[in-house]
mmCIF file of C-alpha atoms and ligand atoms in Angstrom:
data_model
loop_
_atom_site.group_PDB
_atom_site.id
_atom_site.type_symbol
_atom_site.label_atom_id
_atom_site.label_comp_id
_atom_site.label_asym_id
_atom_site.label_seq_id
_atom_site.Cartn_x
_atom_site.Cartn_y
_atom_site.Cartn_z
ATOM 1 C CA MET A 1 250.842 65.046 168.808
ATOM 2 C CA ASP A 2 247.786 64.665 166.624
ATOM 3 C CA ASP A 3 248.855 61.165 165.595
ATOM 4 C CA LEU A 4 249.408 60.219 169.236
ATOM 5 C CA LYS A 5 246.013 61.551 170.177
ATOM 6 C CA ALA A 6 244.264 59.798 167.319
ATOM 7 C CA LYS A 7 245.978 56.495 168.088
ATOM 8 C CA TRP A 8 245.113 56.437 171.809
ATOM 9 C CA LEU A 9 241.598 57.742 171.512
ATOM 10 C CA GLU A 10 240.811 55.167 168.868
ATOM 11 C CA ALA A 11 242.314 52.333 170.926
ATOM 12 C CA ILE A 12 240.389 53.443 174.006
ATOM 13 C CA GLY A 13 237.155 53.714 172.050
ATOM 14 C CA ALA A 14 237.627 50.160 170.803
ATOM 15 C CA ALA A 15 238.538 48.577 174.169
ATOM 16 C CA ALA A 16 236.228 45.587 174.573
ATOM 17 C CA ASP A 17 236.199 45.370 178.344
ATOM 18 C CA GLU A 18 237.600 46.809 181.530
ATOM 19 C CA SER A 19 240.776 44.751 181.553
ATOM 20 C CA ALA A 20 241.660 45.755 177.988
ATOM 21 C CA LEU A 21 241.049 49.348 179.068
ATOM 22 C CA GLU A 22 243.372 48.962 182.065
ATOM 23 C CA THR A 23 246.147 47.637 179.801
ATOM 24 C CA LEU A 24 245.718 50.692 177.567
ATOM 25 C CA ARG A 25 245.828 53.015 180.569
ATOM 26 C CA VAL A 26 249.150 51.516 181.711
ATOM 27 C CA GLN A 27 250.579 51.704 178.181
ATOM 28 C CA ALA A 28 249.526 55.328 177.688
ATOM 29 C CA VAL A 29 249.611 57.200 180.979
ATOM 30 C CA GLY A 30 251.120 54.651 183.398
ATOM 31 C CA LYS A 31 254.555 55.337 184.877
ATOM 32 C CA LYS A 32 256.311 53.873 181.872
ATOM 33 C CA GLY A 33 253.527 54.675 179.450
ATOM 34 C CA GLU A 34 254.141 56.414 176.165
ATOM 35 C CA ILE A 35 252.782 59.805 177.288
ATOM 36 C CA SER A 36 254.738 59.688 180.558
ATOM 37 C CA LEU A 37 257.946 58.924 178.693
ATOM 38 C CA LYS A 38 257.244 61.820 176.354
ATOM 39 C CA MET A 39 256.813 64.124 179.343
ATOM 40 C CA ARG A 40 260.172 63.055 180.633
ATOM 41 C CA GLU A 41 261.688 64.265 177.339
ATOM 42 C CA LEU A 42 260.513 67.821 178.178
ATOM 43 C CA GLY A 43 263.588 68.229 180.370
ATOM 44 C CA ARG A 44 265.837 67.826 177.378
ATOM 45 C CA MET A 45 264.058 70.485 175.344
ATOM 46 C CA THR A 46 264.787 74.160 174.971
ATOM 47 C CA ALA A 47 262.632 76.550 176.918
ATOM 48 C CA GLU A 48 260.685 77.600 173.817
ATOM 49 C CA GLU A 49 260.101 74.015 172.749
ATOM 50 C CA ARG A 50 258.967 73.175 176.268
ATOM 51 C CA GLN A 51 256.526 76.055 176.312
ATOM 52 C CA VAL A 52 254.720 74.580 173.329
ATOM 53 C CA ALA A 53 255.123 70.870 174.053
ATOM 54 C CA GLY A 54 254.423 71.040 177.831
ATOM 55 C CA PRO A 55 250.806 72.299 177.751
ATOM 56 C CA ALA A 56 250.080 70.182 174.659
ATOM 57 C CA LEU A 57 251.256 66.990 176.394
ATOM 58 C CA ASN A 58 249.341 67.838 179.559
ATOM 59 C CA ALA A 59 246.223 68.508 177.536
ATOM 60 C CA LEU A 60 246.703 65.221 175.719
ATOM 61 C CA LYS A 61 247.171 63.378 179.007
ATOM 62 C CA ASP A 62 243.953 64.944 180.363
ATOM 63 C CA GLU A 63 242.137 64.051 177.238
ATOM 64 C CA ILE A 64 243.337 60.441 177.379
ATOM 65 C CA ASN A 65 242.363 60.212 181.051
ATOM 66 C CA SER A 66 238.890 61.477 180.431
ATOM 67 C CA ALA A 67 238.511 59.189 177.412
ATOM 68 C CA LEU A 68 239.544 56.318 179.700
ATOM 69 C CA SER A 69 236.920 57.164 182.308
ATOM 70 C CA ALA A 70 234.226 57.776 179.717
ATOM 71 C CA ARG A 71 234.962 54.423 178.133
ATOM 72 C CA LYS A 72 234.987 52.780 181.524
ATOM 73 C CA ALA A 73 231.579 54.213 182.355
ATOM 74 C CA ALA A 74 230.214 53.152 178.957
ATOM 75 C CA LEU A 75 231.518 49.614 179.397
ATOM 76 C CA GLY A 76 229.946 49.476 182.878
ATOM 77 C CA ASP A 77 226.585 50.634 181.530
ATOM 78 C CA ALA A 78 226.727 48.105 178.710
ATOM 79 C CA ALA A 79 227.521 45.286 181.141
ATOM 80 C CA LEU A 80 224.563 46.278 183.335
ATOM 81 C CA GLU A 81 222.309 46.527 180.270
ATOM 82 C CA ALA A 82 223.346 43.034 179.173
ATOM 83 C CA ARG A 83 222.695 41.617 182.605
ATOM 84 C CA LEU A 84 219.295 43.247 182.832
ATOM 85 C CA ARG A 85 218.391 41.868 179.449
ATOM 86 C CA ALA A 86 219.562 38.369 180.399
ATOM 87 C CA GLU A 87 217.720 38.392 183.711
ATOM 88 C CA TRP A 88 214.597 40.051 182.327
ATOM 89 C CA LEU A 89 211.423 39.351 184.219
ATOM 90 C CA ASP A 90 207.971 40.384 183.032
ATOM 91 C CA VAL A 91 206.240 41.298 186.247
ATOM 92 C CA THR A 92 203.050 42.100 184.332
ATOM 93 C CA LEU A 93 202.524 38.464 183.262
ATOM 94 C CA PRO A 94 199.619 36.811 185.050
ATOM 95 C CA GLY A 95 200.693 34.272 187.672
ATOM 96 C CA ARG A 96 200.649 30.559 186.988
ATOM 97 C CA PRO A 97 198.263 29.252 189.629
ATOM 98 C CA GLY A 98 198.575 25.786 191.094
ATOM 99 C CA ARG A 99 195.927 23.269 190.004
ATOM 100 C CA GLN A 100 192.771 23.869 192.000
ATOM 101 C CA GLY A 101 190.357 21.189 193.003
ATOM 102 C CA SER A 102 186.703 21.397 192.032
ATOM 103 C CA VAL A 103 183.379 20.734 193.684
ATOM 104 C CA HIS A 104 181.998 17.337 192.662
ATOM 105 C CA PRO A 105 178.551 17.524 190.991
ATOM 106 C CA VAL A 106 177.125 15.310 193.759
ATOM 107 C CA SER A 107 178.338 17.729 196.439
ATOM 108 C CA GLN A 108 176.981 20.639 194.440
ATOM 109 C CA VAL A 109 173.537 19.071 193.958
ATOM 110 C CA TRP A 110 173.469 17.837 197.561
ATOM 111 C CA GLU A 111 174.005 21.454 198.612
ATOM 112 C CA GLU A 112 171.365 22.728 196.183
ATOM 113 C CA CYS A 113 168.804 20.262 197.573
ATOM 114 C CA THR A 114 169.502 21.043 201.219
ATOM 115 C CA ALA A 115 169.438 24.797 200.558
ATOM 116 C CA ILE A 116 166.096 24.640 198.760
ATOM 117 C CA PHE A 117 164.461 22.405 201.365
ATOM 118 C CA ALA A 118 165.974 24.497 204.160
ATOM 119 C CA ASP A 119 164.157 27.498 202.703
ATOM 120 C CA MET A 120 160.936 25.489 203.075
ATOM 121 C CA GLY A 121 161.699 24.783 206.727
ATOM 122 C CA PHE A 122 163.196 21.289 206.431
ATOM 123 C CA ALA A 123 166.082 20.466 208.770
ATOM 124 C CA VAL A 124 168.836 18.032 207.766
ATOM 125 C CA ALA A 125 168.806 14.660 209.574
ATOM 126 C CA GLU A 126 171.423 11.939 209.423
ATOM 127 C CA GLY A 127 171.653 8.230 210.061
ATOM 128 C CA PRO A 128 174.373 5.592 209.882
ATOM 129 C CA GLN A 129 175.338 3.932 206.605
ATOM 130 C CA ILE A 130 175.718 0.612 208.419
ATOM 131 C CA GLU A 131 172.189 -0.092 209.649
ATOM 132 C CA THR A 132 170.393 -2.826 211.497
ATOM 133 C CA ASP A 133 167.906 -4.652 209.342
ATOM 134 C CA TRP A 134 165.171 -3.476 211.699
ATOM 135 C CA TYR A 135 165.680 0.219 210.746
ATOM 136 C CA ASN A 136 166.346 -0.550 207.099
ATOM 137 C CA PHE A 137 163.473 -3.027 206.584
ATOM 138 C CA ASP A 138 161.191 -4.133 209.440
ATOM 139 C CA ALA A 139 160.363 -0.724 210.880
ATOM 140 C CA LEU A 140 159.539 0.422 207.346
ATOM 141 C CA ASN A 141 157.040 -2.396 206.976
ATOM 142 C CA ILE A 142 159.206 -4.269 204.503
ATOM 143 C CA PRO A 143 158.367 -7.940 205.139
ATOM 144 C CA GLY A 144 160.925 -10.729 205.422
ATOM 145 C CA HIS A 145 160.123 -12.148 201.999
ATOM 146 C CA HIS A 146 160.446 -8.815 200.143
ATOM 147 C CA PRO A 147 162.908 -9.036 197.207
ATOM 148 C CA ALA A 148 164.828 -5.965 198.442
ATOM 149 C CA ARG A 149 165.944 -8.110 201.361
ATOM 150 C CA ALA A 150 167.503 -10.792 199.161
ATOM 151 C CA GLU A 151 171.242 -11.450 199.494
ATOM 152 C CA MET A 152 171.467 -10.679 195.802
ATOM 153 C CA ASP A 153 170.380 -7.041 196.207
ATOM 154 C CA THR A 154 171.684 -5.975 199.587
ATOM 155 C CA PHE A 155 175.146 -5.939 201.178
ATOM 156 C CA TYR A 156 174.995 -7.769 204.496
ATOM 157 C CA MET A 157 177.677 -7.605 207.148
ATOM 158 C CA HIS A 158 177.658 -11.064 208.606
ATOM 159 C CA ARG A 159 177.913 -11.573 212.344
ATOM 160 C CA ALA A 160 180.575 -13.663 214.027
ATOM 161 C CA GLU A 161 180.024 -17.389 214.014
ATOM 162 C CA GLY A 162 177.495 -18.380 216.678
ATOM 163 C CA ASP A 163 176.002 -14.857 216.901
ATOM 164 C CA ASP A 164 172.395 -15.366 215.871
ATOM 165 C CA ARG A 165 171.315 -11.757 215.757
ATOM 166 C CA PRO A 166 170.280 -10.566 212.284
ATOM 167 C CA PRO A 167 173.194 -9.173 210.237
ATOM 168 C CA HIS A 168 173.841 -5.473 209.766
ATOM 169 C CA VAL A 169 173.182 -4.103 206.284
ATOM 170 C CA LEU A 170 174.679 -1.292 204.272
ATOM 171 C CA ARG A 171 171.497 0.769 204.129
ATOM 172 C CA THR A 172 169.718 0.310 200.824
ATOM 173 C CA HIS A 173 167.916 3.654 201.044
ATOM 174 C CA THR A 174 167.747 6.762 203.226
ATOM 175 C CA SER A 175 164.289 5.783 204.521
ATOM 176 C CA PRO A 176 165.618 4.350 207.838
ATOM 177 C CA VAL A 177 166.401 7.956 208.790
ATOM 178 C CA GLN A 178 162.606 8.457 208.903
ATOM 179 C CA ILE A 179 162.392 5.994 211.793
ATOM 180 C CA ARG A 180 165.430 7.413 213.564
ATOM 181 C CA SER A 181 164.018 10.953 213.339
ATOM 182 C CA MET A 182 160.620 9.866 214.672
ATOM 183 C CA LEU A 183 162.201 8.050 217.618
ATOM 184 C CA ASP A 184 164.648 10.916 218.255
ATOM 185 C CA GLN A 185 162.360 13.901 218.119
ATOM 186 C CA GLY A 186 158.714 12.772 217.962
ATOM 187 C CA ALA A 187 156.066 14.684 216.032
ATOM 188 C CA PRO A 188 155.870 17.174 214.451
ATOM 189 C CA ILE A 189 158.753 16.558 212.026
ATOM 190 C CA ARG A 190 160.023 18.308 208.952
ATOM 191 C CA ILE A 191 163.343 16.826 207.808
ATOM 192 C CA ILE A 192 165.318 15.828 204.775
ATOM 193 C CA ALA A 193 168.043 13.189 204.939
ATOM 194 C CA PRO A 194 170.632 13.240 202.160
ATOM 195 C CA GLY A 195 173.176 10.444 202.200
ATOM 196 C CA ARG A 196 174.903 7.431 200.730
ATOM 197 C CA VAL A 197 173.116 4.185 200.096
ATOM 198 C CA TYR A 198 174.238 0.788 198.798
ATOM 199 C CA ARG A 199 172.893 -1.886 196.522
ATOM 200 C CA ALA A 200 174.424 -4.789 194.604
ATOM 201 C CA ASP A 201 173.950 -3.223 191.163
ATOM 202 C CA TYR A 202 176.293 -2.094 188.426
ATOM 203 C CA ASP A 203 175.507 -0.709 184.963
ATOM 204 C CA GLN A 204 175.252 2.653 183.193
ATOM 205 C CA THR A 205 172.534 3.893 185.549
ATOM 206 C CA HIS A 206 173.361 1.901 188.701
ATOM 207 C CA THR A 207 176.396 1.840 190.960
ATOM 208 C CA PRO A 208 176.828 -0.160 194.195
ATOM 209 C CA MET A 209 177.035 3.110 196.135
ATOM 210 C CA PHE A 210 174.868 6.085 195.258
ATOM 211 C CA HIS A 211 173.107 9.023 196.899
ATOM 212 C CA GLN A 212 169.534 9.605 197.914
ATOM 213 C CA ILE A 213 167.651 12.366 199.608
ATOM 214 C CA GLU A 214 164.767 11.437 201.858
ATOM 215 C CA GLY A 215 162.009 13.821 202.923
ATOM 216 C CA LEU A 216 159.652 13.416 205.849
ATOM 217 C CA ALA A 217 156.960 15.755 207.171
ATOM 218 C CA ILE A 218 154.692 14.709 210.043
ATOM 219 C CA ASP A 219 151.967 16.862 211.551
ATOM 220 C CA ARG A 220 148.306 16.743 212.472
ATOM 221 C CA ASP A 221 146.795 17.661 209.149
ATOM 222 C CA LEU A 222 149.277 17.145 206.332
ATOM 223 C CA SER A 223 147.967 15.724 203.068
ATOM 224 C CA MET A 224 149.179 14.749 199.619
ATOM 225 C CA ALA A 225 148.358 18.263 198.498
ATOM 226 C CA ASN A 226 151.175 19.520 200.740
ATOM 227 C CA LEU A 227 153.460 16.830 199.301
ATOM 228 C CA LYS A 228 152.670 17.887 195.762
ATOM 229 C CA TRP A 229 153.233 21.554 196.529
ATOM 230 C CA VAL A 230 156.567 20.906 198.251
ATOM 231 C CA LEU A 231 157.818 18.766 195.364
ATOM 232 C CA GLU A 232 156.733 21.202 192.654
ATOM 233 C CA GLU A 233 158.294 24.058 194.558
ATOM 234 C CA PHE A 234 161.475 22.037 194.955
ATOM 235 C CA PHE A 235 161.786 20.999 191.310
ATOM 236 C CA SER A 236 160.996 24.489 190.035
ATOM 237 C CA ALA A 237 163.710 25.989 192.265
ATOM 238 C CA PHE A 238 166.152 23.195 191.446
ATOM 239 C CA PHE A 239 165.764 23.384 187.657
ATOM 240 C CA GLY A 240 165.245 27.145 187.645
ATOM 241 C CA THR A 241 162.004 26.905 185.683
ATOM 242 C CA LYS A 242 158.393 26.056 186.493
ATOM 243 C CA VAL A 243 158.207 22.231 186.568
ATOM 244 C CA LYS A 244 154.906 20.343 186.550
ATOM 245 C CA THR A 245 154.692 16.984 188.316
ATOM 246 C CA ARG A 246 152.562 13.936 187.646
ATOM 247 C CA PHE A 247 151.625 11.530 190.414
ATOM 248 C CA ARG A 248 151.139 7.882 189.440
ATOM 249 C CA ALA A 249 149.640 5.396 191.860
ATOM 250 C CA SER A 250 152.274 2.958 193.030
ATOM 251 C CA HIS A 251 153.207 0.748 195.920
ATOM 252 C CA PHE A 252 155.794 1.084 198.660
ATOM 253 C CA PRO A 253 155.493 -0.911 201.890
ATOM 254 C CA PHE A 254 156.113 2.222 203.988
ATOM 255 C CA THR A 255 153.506 4.521 202.423
ATOM 256 C CA GLU A 256 149.779 4.331 201.871
ATOM 257 C CA PRO A 257 148.720 5.618 199.445
ATOM 258 C CA SER A 258 151.961 5.594 197.435
ATOM 259 C CA ALA A 259 152.852 7.525 194.331
ATOM 260 C CA GLU A 260 155.657 7.634 191.871
ATOM 261 C CA VAL A 261 156.350 11.174 190.797
ATOM 262 C CA ASP A 262 157.260 12.168 187.264
ATOM 263 C CA ILE A 263 158.453 15.568 186.142
ATOM 264 C CA GLN A 264 157.450 17.276 182.941
ATOM 265 C CA CYS A 265 160.116 17.160 180.235
ATOM 266 C CA SER A 266 160.861 16.867 176.548
ATOM 267 C CA PHE A 267 163.313 14.544 174.816
ATOM 268 C CA GLU A 268 164.965 16.370 171.950
ATOM 269 C CA GLY A 269 167.772 14.756 169.993
ATOM 270 C CA GLY A 270 168.788 12.595 172.926
ATOM 271 C CA MET A 271 168.696 15.562 175.310
ATOM 272 C CA VAL A 272 166.277 15.748 178.209
ATOM 273 C CA LYS A 273 164.825 19.197 178.869
ATOM 274 C CA VAL A 274 162.992 19.518 182.156
ATOM 275 C CA GLY A 275 160.031 21.876 182.597
ATOM 276 C CA GLN A 276 158.820 21.846 178.975
ATOM 277 C CA GLY A 277 157.176 19.490 176.471
ATOM 278 C CA ASP A 278 154.687 16.754 177.177
ATOM 279 C CA ASP A 279 156.813 13.792 178.144
ATOM 280 C CA TRP A 280 157.311 12.609 181.706
ATOM 281 C CA LEU A 281 160.335 11.339 183.569
ATOM 282 C CA GLU A 282 160.115 9.370 186.785
ATOM 283 C CA VAL A 283 162.240 10.929 189.515
ATOM 284 C CA LEU A 284 161.069 9.750 192.904
ATOM 285 C CA GLY A 285 158.881 7.627 195.140
ATOM 286 C CA SER A 286 156.556 9.120 197.713
ATOM 287 C CA GLY A 287 153.350 8.762 199.656
ATOM 288 C CA MET A 288 151.572 9.216 202.952
ATOM 289 C CA VAL A 289 153.515 7.547 205.759
ATOM 290 C CA HIS A 290 152.010 4.131 206.559
ATOM 291 C CA PRO A 291 150.381 3.891 210.030
ATOM 292 C CA LYS A 292 152.590 0.888 210.837
ATOM 293 C CA VAL A 293 155.674 3.010 210.125
ATOM 294 C CA LEU A 294 154.421 5.802 212.376
ATOM 295 C CA LYS A 295 153.869 3.227 215.118
ATOM 296 C CA ALA A 296 157.369 1.795 214.668
ATOM 297 C CA GLY A 297 158.601 5.371 215.091
ATOM 298 C CA GLY A 298 156.613 5.790 218.316
ATOM 299 C CA ILE A 299 154.075 8.193 216.795
ATOM 300 C CA ASP A 300 150.317 7.736 217.218
ATOM 301 C CA PRO A 301 148.787 7.362 213.724
ATOM 302 C CA ASP A 302 145.397 8.495 215.067
ATOM 303 C CA GLU A 303 146.879 11.833 215.989
ATOM 304 C CA TYR A 304 149.517 12.409 213.334
ATOM 305 C CA GLN A 305 150.013 11.785 209.686
ATOM 306 C CA GLY A 306 152.465 12.934 207.089
ATOM 307 C CA PHE A 307 154.179 12.457 203.792
ATOM 308 C CA ALA A 308 157.529 11.057 202.758
ATOM 309 C CA PHE A 309 159.552 10.940 199.589
ATOM 310 C CA GLY A 310 162.876 9.614 198.392
ATOM 311 C CA MET A 311 164.868 10.457 195.267
ATOM 312 C CA GLY A 312 168.297 9.890 193.769
ATOM 313 C CA ILE A 313 170.705 12.817 194.094
ATOM 314 C CA ASP A 314 172.999 11.449 191.368
ATOM 315 C CA ARG A 315 170.035 10.999 189.056
ATOM 316 C CA ILE A 316 168.827 14.580 189.307
ATOM 317 C CA ALA A 317 172.455 15.754 189.032
ATOM 318 C CA MET A 318 172.727 13.870 185.719
ATOM 319 C CA LEU A 319 169.489 15.454 184.560
ATOM 320 C CA LYS A 320 170.355 19.004 185.543
ATOM 321 C CA TYR A 321 173.949 19.004 184.322
ATOM 322 C CA GLY A 322 173.589 16.680 181.316
ATOM 323 C CA ILE A 323 175.913 13.955 182.597
ATOM 324 C CA PRO A 324 175.457 10.744 180.585
ATOM 325 C CA ASP A 325 177.028 7.958 182.654
ATOM 326 C CA LEU A 326 176.456 7.488 186.381
ATOM 327 C CA ARG A 327 179.542 5.307 186.795
ATOM 328 C CA ALA A 328 181.812 8.240 185.894
ATOM 329 C CA PHE A 329 180.648 9.981 189.102
ATOM 330 C CA PHE A 330 182.713 7.590 191.169
ATOM 331 C CA ASP A 331 185.702 6.836 188.902
ATOM 332 C CA SER A 332 187.803 9.745 190.242
ATOM 333 C CA ASP A 333 188.953 10.607 186.719
ATOM 334 C CA LEU A 334 190.472 14.082 187.079
ATOM 335 C CA ARG A 335 189.572 15.069 183.503
ATOM 336 C CA TRP A 336 185.922 14.281 184.229
ATOM 337 C CA LEU A 337 186.054 16.167 187.519
ATOM 338 C CA ARG A 338 187.541 19.216 185.809
ATOM 339 C CA HIS A 339 184.889 19.084 183.111
ATOM 340 C CA TYR A 340 181.798 18.548 185.264
ATOM 341 C CA GLY A 341 183.072 19.977 188.577
ATOM 342 C CA PHE A 342 182.287 23.447 189.924
ATOM 343 C CA SER A 343 184.952 25.958 190.822
ATOM 344 C CA ALA A 344 183.081 26.786 194.021
ATOM 345 C CA LEU A 345 180.005 25.559 195.816
ATOM 346 C CA GLN A 346 176.973 27.543 194.626
ATOM 347 C CA VAL A 347 174.172 27.926 197.133
ATOM 348 C CA PRO A 348 170.781 28.645 195.539
ATOM 349 C CA THR A 349 167.830 30.253 197.285
ATOM 350 C CA ILE A 350 164.161 29.810 196.678
ATOM 351 C CA ARG A 351 162.220 32.985 196.066
ATOM 352 C CA GLY A 352 160.436 34.155 199.201
ATOM 353 C CA GLY A 353 160.727 30.926 201.183
ATOM 354 C CA VAL A 354 157.696 29.710 203.091
HETATM 355 N N1 DAH B 1 163.095 4.218 199.742
HETATM 356 C C1 DAH B 1 162.629 4.132 198.385
HETATM 357 C C2 DAH B 1 163.722 3.597 197.502
HETATM 358 O O1 DAH B 1 164.833 3.600 197.860
HETATM 359 C C3 DAH B 1 162.238 5.490 197.871
HETATM 360 C C4 DAH B 1 161.046 6.017 198.564
HETATM 361 C C5 DAH B 1 159.785 5.759 198.088
HETATM 362 C C6 DAH B 1 161.195 6.778 199.714
HETATM 363 C C7 DAH B 1 158.657 6.249 198.721
HETATM 364 C C8 DAH B 1 160.075 7.276 200.376
HETATM 365 C C9 DAH B 1 158.807 7.010 199.851
HETATM 366 O O2 DAH B 1 160.159 7.998 201.477
HETATM 367 O O3 DAH B 1 157.723 7.490 200.493
HETATM 368 O O4 DAH B 1 163.425 3.168 196.406
#
């Protein structure tokens, strides 16, 4: 009996899977299994023999049955364990996000400029990128012989054969929006006009399409002092540090007097730092709006006067964010965009406003 018990319990304990276990069950306690056959022999025993062998066989059968179910449960657990291990999933791992786009430095700086000027009470005005030459040149007192009007510098959109009207131009600056604003709303005016402009130029600091921001303020008693204050306030907010400006006498057909404006900076090891040092960097053109321009815009120059300015958005973006080559702005190279782009549009505010 002990040998029988040892043999079956060991076999059951070693069964590798459920089907091996089932085979063992049939061989041991199935109808023709070894234990069942032994029980059938009880009938041929004497009463005394049966009294000893009967309970022992029954106990053995019970023991084998419970060993079978224990082994079955253990095999089931092990199978589940194995499956869990194979299909293991670490739910605590951070997700793998899809590639996100980024805000282009031009969009970011465009937004910074409009936010800062908005705080000073300037509204945003717009004009078309395909202009008539009257808005782009004549109304701004740019004479027919001016070099800016040459075919070499400006993109013209030629008219159909036989149509003698002057060609349309891709606007060469945002200044035509000055005229459109004057004609649209009359004085007083306080606007900025950010937008795309076009010139036939291509090198490290020039691209055929680029961005400018125009400013125009018209009222009864504005002076260059107001212009200087607005620009210093703007640059200080934009660069996040007090920035001094220097006005140099200049000439633009649409302003009188005209000034080119430089901002205070230092050049250290090829790096430009704005708002410190005693070097100067030219950043924009400006002046008091020429009486002829006011007239073209339907405003009486004896009653109103004002200032205007125009600067390159891309240029001040390069300065603020240390971007070396303008052409890269428009190459759509994703590596560049990831490097210089912003994860979200940041909107600055000027302290206090006006
Ligand atoms: N329109 C000029 C340009 O593109 C920039 C400019 C100069 C704009 C003087 C102005 C200004 O409004 O007053 O070079």
